[in-house]
Tab-separated table of C-alpha atoms in Angstrom:
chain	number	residue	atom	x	y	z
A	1	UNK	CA	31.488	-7.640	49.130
A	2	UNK	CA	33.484	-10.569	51.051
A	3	UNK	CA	32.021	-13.748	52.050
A	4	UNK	CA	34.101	-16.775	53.589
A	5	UNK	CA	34.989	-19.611	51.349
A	6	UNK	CA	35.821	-22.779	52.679
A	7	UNK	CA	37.883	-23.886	49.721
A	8	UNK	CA	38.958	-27.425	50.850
A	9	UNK	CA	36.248	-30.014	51.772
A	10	UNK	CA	38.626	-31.718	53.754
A	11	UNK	CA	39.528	-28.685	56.134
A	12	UNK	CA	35.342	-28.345	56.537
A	13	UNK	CA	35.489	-31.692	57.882
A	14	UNK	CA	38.235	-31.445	60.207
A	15	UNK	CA	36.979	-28.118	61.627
A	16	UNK	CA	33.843	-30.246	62.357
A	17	UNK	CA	35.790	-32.986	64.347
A	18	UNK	CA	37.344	-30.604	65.994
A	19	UNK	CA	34.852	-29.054	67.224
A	20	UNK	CA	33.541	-32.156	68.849
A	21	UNK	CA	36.412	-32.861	70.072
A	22	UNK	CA	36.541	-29.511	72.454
A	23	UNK	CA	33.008	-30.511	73.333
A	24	UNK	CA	34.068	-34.021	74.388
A	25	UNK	CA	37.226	-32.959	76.401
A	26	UNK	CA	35.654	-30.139	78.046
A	27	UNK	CA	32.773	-32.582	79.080
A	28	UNK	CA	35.700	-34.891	80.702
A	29	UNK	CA	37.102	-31.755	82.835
A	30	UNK	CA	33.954	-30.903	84.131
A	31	UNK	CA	33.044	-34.594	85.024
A	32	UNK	CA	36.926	-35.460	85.967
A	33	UNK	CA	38.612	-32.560	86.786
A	34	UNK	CA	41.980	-34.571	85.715
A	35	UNK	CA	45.013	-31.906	84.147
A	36	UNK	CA	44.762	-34.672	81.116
A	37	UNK	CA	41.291	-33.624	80.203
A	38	UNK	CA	42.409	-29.583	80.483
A	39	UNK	CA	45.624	-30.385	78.648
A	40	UNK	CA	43.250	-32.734	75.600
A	41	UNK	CA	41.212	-29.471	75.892
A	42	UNK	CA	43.671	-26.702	75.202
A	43	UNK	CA	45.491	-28.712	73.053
A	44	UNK	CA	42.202	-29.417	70.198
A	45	UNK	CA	41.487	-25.565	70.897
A	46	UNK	CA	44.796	-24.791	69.311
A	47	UNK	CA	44.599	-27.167	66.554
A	48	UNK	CA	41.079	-25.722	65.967
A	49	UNK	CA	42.828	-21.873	65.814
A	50	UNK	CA	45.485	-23.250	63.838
A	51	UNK	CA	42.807	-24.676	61.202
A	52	UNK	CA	41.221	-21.316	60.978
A	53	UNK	CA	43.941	-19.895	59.538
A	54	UNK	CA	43.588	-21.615	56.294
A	55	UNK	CA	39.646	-19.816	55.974
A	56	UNK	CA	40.676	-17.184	53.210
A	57	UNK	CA	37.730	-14.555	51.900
A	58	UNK	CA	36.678	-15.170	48.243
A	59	UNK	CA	35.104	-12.096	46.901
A	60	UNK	CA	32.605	-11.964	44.474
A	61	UNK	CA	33.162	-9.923	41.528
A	62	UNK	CA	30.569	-8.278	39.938
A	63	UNK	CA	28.962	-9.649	36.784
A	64	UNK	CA	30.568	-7.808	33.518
A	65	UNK	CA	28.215	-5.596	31.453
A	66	UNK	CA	27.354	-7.594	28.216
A	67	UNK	CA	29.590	-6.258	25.211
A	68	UNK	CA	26.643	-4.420	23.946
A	69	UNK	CA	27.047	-2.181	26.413
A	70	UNK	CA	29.691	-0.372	25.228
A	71	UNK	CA	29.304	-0.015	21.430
A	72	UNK	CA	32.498	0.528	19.658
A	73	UNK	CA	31.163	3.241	17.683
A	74	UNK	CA	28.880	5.817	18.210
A	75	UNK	CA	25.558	5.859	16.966
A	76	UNK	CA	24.889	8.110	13.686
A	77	UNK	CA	23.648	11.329	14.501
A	78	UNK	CA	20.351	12.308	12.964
A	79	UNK	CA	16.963	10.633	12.489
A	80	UNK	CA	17.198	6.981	12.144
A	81	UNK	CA	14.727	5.162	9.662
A	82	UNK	CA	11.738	4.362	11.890
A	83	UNK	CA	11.747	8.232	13.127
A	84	UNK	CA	11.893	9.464	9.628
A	85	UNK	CA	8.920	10.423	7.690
A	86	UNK	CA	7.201	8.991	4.331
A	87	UNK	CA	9.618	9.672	1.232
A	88	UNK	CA	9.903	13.843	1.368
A	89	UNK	CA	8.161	15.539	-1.520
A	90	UNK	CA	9.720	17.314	-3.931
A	91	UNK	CA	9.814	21.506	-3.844
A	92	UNK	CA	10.754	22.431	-7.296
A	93	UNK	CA	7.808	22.998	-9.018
A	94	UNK	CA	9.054	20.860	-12.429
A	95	UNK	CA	8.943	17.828	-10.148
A	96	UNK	CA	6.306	18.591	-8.426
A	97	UNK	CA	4.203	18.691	-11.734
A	98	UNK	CA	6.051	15.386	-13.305
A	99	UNK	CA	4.889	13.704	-9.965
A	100	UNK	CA	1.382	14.941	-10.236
A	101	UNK	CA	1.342	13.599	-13.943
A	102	UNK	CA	2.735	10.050	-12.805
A	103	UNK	CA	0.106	9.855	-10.441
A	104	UNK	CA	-3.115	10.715	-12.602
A	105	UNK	CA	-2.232	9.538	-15.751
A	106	UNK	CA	-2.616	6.317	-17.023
A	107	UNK	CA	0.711	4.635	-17.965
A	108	UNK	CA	0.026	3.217	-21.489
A	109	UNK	CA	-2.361	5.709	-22.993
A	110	UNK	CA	-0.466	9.245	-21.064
A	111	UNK	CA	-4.676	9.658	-20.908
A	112	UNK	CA	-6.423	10.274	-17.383
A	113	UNK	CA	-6.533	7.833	-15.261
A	114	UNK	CA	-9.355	6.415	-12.661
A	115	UNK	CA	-7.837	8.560	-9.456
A	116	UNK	CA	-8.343	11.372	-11.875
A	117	UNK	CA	-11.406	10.371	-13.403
A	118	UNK	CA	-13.145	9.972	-9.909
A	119	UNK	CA	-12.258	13.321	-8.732
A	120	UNK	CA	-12.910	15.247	-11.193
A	121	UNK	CA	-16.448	13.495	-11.821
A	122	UNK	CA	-17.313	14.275	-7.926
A	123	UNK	CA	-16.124	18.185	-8.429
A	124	UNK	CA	-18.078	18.615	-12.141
A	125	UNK	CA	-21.266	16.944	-10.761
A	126	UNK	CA	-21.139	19.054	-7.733
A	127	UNK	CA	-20.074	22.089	-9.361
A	128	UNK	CA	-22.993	21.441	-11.974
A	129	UNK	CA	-25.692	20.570	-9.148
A	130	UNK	CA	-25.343	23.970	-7.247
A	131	UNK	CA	-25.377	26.508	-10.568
A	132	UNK	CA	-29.038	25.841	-12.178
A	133	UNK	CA	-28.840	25.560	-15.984
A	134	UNK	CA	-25.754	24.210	-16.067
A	135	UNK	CA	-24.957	20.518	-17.670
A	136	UNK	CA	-22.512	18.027	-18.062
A	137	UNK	CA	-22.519	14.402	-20.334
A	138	UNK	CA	-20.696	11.329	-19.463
A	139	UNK	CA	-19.377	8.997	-22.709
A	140	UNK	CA	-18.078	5.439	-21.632
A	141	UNK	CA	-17.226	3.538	-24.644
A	142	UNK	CA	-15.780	0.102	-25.048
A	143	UNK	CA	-14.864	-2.574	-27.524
A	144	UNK	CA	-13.998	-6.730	-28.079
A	145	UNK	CA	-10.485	-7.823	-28.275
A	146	UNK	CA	-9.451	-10.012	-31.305
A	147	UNK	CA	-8.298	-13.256	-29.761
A	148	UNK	CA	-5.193	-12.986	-31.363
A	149	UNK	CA	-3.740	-9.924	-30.202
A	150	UNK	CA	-1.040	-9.667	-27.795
A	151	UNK	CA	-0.661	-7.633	-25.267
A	152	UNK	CA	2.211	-5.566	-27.224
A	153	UNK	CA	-0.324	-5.377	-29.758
A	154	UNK	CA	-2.834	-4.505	-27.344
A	155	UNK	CA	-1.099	-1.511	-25.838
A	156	UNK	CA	-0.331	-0.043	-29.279
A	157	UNK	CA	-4.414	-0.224	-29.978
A	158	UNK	CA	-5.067	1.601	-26.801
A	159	UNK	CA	-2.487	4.142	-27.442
A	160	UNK	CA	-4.677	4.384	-30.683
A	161	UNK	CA	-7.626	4.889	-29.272
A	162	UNK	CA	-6.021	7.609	-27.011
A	163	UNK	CA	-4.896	9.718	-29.762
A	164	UNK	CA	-7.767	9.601	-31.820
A	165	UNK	CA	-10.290	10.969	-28.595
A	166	UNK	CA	-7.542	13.731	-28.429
A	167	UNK	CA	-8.641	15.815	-31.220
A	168	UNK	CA	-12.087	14.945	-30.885
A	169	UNK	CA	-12.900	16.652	-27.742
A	170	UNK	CA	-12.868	20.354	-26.262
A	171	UNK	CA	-10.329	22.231	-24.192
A	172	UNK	CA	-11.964	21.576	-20.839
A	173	UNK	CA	-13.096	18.007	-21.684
A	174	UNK	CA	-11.421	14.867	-20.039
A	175	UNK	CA	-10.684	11.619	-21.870
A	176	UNK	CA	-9.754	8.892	-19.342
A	177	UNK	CA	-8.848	5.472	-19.528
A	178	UNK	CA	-10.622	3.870	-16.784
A	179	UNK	CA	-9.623	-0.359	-17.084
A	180	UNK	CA	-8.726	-2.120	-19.494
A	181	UNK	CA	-10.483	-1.619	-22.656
A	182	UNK	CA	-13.407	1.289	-20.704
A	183	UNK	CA	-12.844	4.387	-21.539
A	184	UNK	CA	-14.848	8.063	-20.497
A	185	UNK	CA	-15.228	11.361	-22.034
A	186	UNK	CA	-16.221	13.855	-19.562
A	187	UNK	CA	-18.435	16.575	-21.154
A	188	UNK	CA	-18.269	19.207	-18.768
A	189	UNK	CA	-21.488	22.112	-20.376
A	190	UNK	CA	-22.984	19.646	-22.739
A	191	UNK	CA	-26.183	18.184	-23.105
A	192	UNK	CA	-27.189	15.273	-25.032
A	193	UNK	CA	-27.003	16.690	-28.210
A	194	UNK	CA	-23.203	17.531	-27.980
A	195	UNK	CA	-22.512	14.142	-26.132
A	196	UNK	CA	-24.083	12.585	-29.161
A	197	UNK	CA	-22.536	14.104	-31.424
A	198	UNK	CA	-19.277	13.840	-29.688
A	199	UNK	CA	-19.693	10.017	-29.532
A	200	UNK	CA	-20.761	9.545	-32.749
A	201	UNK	CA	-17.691	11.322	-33.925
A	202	UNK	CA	-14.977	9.112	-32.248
A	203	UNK	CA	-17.259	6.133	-33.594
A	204	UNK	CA	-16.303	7.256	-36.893
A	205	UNK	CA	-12.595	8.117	-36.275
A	206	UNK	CA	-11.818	4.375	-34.583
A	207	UNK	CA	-12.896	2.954	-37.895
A	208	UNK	CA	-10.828	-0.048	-37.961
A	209	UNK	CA	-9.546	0.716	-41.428
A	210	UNK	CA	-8.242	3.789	-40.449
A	211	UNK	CA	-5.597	1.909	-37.992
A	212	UNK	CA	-2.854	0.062	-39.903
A	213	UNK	CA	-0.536	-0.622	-36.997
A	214	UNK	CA	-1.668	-3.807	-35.813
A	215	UNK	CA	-2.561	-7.017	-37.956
A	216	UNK	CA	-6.075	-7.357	-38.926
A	217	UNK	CA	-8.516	-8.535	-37.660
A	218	UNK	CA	-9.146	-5.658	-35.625
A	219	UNK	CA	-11.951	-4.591	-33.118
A	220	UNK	CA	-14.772	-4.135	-35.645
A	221	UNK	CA	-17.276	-2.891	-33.009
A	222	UNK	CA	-17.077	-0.480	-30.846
A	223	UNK	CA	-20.022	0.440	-28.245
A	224	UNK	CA	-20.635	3.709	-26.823
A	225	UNK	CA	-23.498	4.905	-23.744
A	226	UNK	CA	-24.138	8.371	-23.231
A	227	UNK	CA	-25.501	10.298	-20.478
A	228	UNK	CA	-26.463	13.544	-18.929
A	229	UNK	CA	-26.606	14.795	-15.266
A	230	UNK	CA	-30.304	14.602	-14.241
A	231	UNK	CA	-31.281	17.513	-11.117
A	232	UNK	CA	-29.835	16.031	-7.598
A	233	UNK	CA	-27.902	12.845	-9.533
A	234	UNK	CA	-24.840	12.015	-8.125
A	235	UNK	CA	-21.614	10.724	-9.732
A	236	UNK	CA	-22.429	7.326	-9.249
A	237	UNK	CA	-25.791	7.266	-10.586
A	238	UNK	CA	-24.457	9.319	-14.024
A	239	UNK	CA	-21.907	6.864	-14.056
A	240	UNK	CA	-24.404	3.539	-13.596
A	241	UNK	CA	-26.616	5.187	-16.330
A	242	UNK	CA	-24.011	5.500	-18.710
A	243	UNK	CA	-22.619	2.185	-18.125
A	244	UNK	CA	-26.469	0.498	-18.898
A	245	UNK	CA	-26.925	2.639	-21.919
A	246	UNK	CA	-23.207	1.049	-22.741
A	247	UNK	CA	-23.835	-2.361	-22.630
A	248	UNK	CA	-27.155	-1.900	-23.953
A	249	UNK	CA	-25.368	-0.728	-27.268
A	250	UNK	CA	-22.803	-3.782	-26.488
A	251	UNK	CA	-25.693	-6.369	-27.294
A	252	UNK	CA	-26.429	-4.260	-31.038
A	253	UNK	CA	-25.508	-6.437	-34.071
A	254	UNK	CA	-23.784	-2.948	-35.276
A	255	UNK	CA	-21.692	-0.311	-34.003
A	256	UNK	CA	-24.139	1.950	-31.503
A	257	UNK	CA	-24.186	4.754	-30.090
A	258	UNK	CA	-26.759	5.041	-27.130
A	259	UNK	CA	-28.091	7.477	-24.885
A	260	UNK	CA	-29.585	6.941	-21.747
A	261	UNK	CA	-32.245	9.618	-21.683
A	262	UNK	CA	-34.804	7.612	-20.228
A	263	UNK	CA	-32.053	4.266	-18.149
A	264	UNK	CA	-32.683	3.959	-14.525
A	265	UNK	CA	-29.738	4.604	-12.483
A	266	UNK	CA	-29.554	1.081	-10.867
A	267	UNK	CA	-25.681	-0.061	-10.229
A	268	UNK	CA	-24.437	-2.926	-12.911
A	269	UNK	CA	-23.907	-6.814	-12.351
C-alpha cells in the first residue's frame, strides 16, 4: 500500500503559502477585476502545480517475519521429550526380574525390603482372614548400636544379621529389613509356638561371639516381639502388637524373647 510522503519540511511549507497566496489573488480579481490580479493568480497556480511535482509516494513495506520463523533446520522427527512417556520398561524377562529385585530388596542386606514387606503382610493377613484355621506370626526384632561403630562397620553387622535369619526360617517365610536396625520374619501357617521357637532360634544364632567381623564390643542384646493374627485383625494391628511386645522385651535387663498373646493392638509413640 502507497501513502504520500512529504519528504521535505520546507516544500510542506511552501505548498502552504502558496495556497494562500491563490486565495489572496483570487480575492483581488473578484473585488478588482484588474488583468494583474488574474495574471498574480495564474501565475501562484502554476508555481503551486510545479511544487506538486516534488510529492513522491513512500510505500510501506511490510514488517519482516522474526528469524524464528524460518528455522534453518527442520525439526527432528519423532516424539519430543515432553510427549514421551515415563522411562519404557524392559521386555526381556531377565530384566524384568533384576528390576523387580532392585525394587523390593533392600540394598545392604539383598533381604526384603518395606515395599515388600507391606504387601505381602496385606495379602497373608487377608489370605489368612478368609480361610478359617489358618495362621500366620509376625517376629520384629531389634538391637543397640555400639557407639563406636561406623557405618562400614554397621553395614557389615546387618549383612550379618541377614545371613544368619536365612537358614533359620522356612521356604515360604519372609525375612525383611524394615529401617535401620528393625527387622521382620513373616511366619506365614504358624502359631505362637513356631514363632517362638523361631525367635528364640535366631536369638541364639546372633550370639555376639559367634560374629568375628567387626571389633568388639558388639550388640550384646538383642530384643525380639512376637505375634499372631487374632480373627478380623488387620495388618496394622499385628504389626502394632508385635512392635509393643518388642519394646516390651527392649526394657529386659537380658536378651528376651516376647510374645504378645495377651498386648492390645494400640499404634506406638
Amino acid at each position: 500500500m502507497s501513502t504520500p510522503s512529504f519528504g521535505n519540511p520546507i516544500l510542506a511549507l511552501t505548498l502552504g503559502l502558496i495556497a494562500a497566496a491563490v486565495a489572496l489573488a483570487l480575492e483581488l480579481a473578484d473585488v478588482h477585476g484588474g488583468l494583474a490580479a488574474v495574471a498574480t493568480g495564474l501565475s501562484v497556480t502554476s508555481a503551486a502545480l510545479l511544487a506538486l511535482l516534488y510529492i513522491r509516494p513512500a510505500t510501506v513495506a511490510a514488517p519482516s517475519p522474526p528469524a524464528s520463523a524460518f528455522p534453518l533446520t527442520a525439526p527432528p522427527e519423532g516424539p519430543s521429550q515432553e510427549q514421551a512417556g515415563p522411562f519404557p520398561l524392559p521386555t526381556d524377562p531377565a530384566a524384568l526380574q533384576q528390576l523387580y529385585r532392585q525394587i523390593t530388596s533392600d540394598t545392604i542386606t539383598g533381604l526384603a525390603n518395606q515395599i515388600h514387606f507391606l504387601s505381602r503382610l496385606d495379602e497373608m493377613v487377608a489370605q489368612t482372614n478368609r480361610e478359617p484355621g489358618r495362621q500366620i506370626s509376625l517376629t520384629l526384632f531389634s538391637f543397640d548400636w555400639p557407639e563406636h561403630l561406623d557405618t562400614e562397620q554397621q553395614n557389615a553387622y546387618l549383612s550379618h544379621v541377614a545371613s544368619q535369619c536365612r537358614p533359620i526360617v522356612r521356604p515360604g517365610d519372609m525375612v525383611c529389613r524394615l529401617e535401620d536396625k528393625l527387622f521382620a520374619l513373616l511366619l506365614p501357617n504358624a502359631g505362637p509356638r513356631a514363632a517362638m521357637a523361631c525367635a528364640d532360634r535366631l536369638r541364639s544364632t546372633l550370639n555376639p561371639a559367634a560374629y568375628a567381623g567387626a571389633p568388639s564390643p558388639l550388640p550384646h542384646k538383642h530384643y525380639f516381639g512376637v505375634a499372631t493374627l487374632k480373627a478380623g485383625e488387620s495388618p496394622e494391628d499385628l504389626k502394632n502388637r508385635a512392635s509393643q511386645a518388642m519394646l516390651m522385651a527392649r526394657q529386659s535387663p537380658d536378651e528376651a524373647v516376647l510374645f504378645a498373646s495377651n498386648a492390645p493392638p494400640y499404634p506406638l509413640d
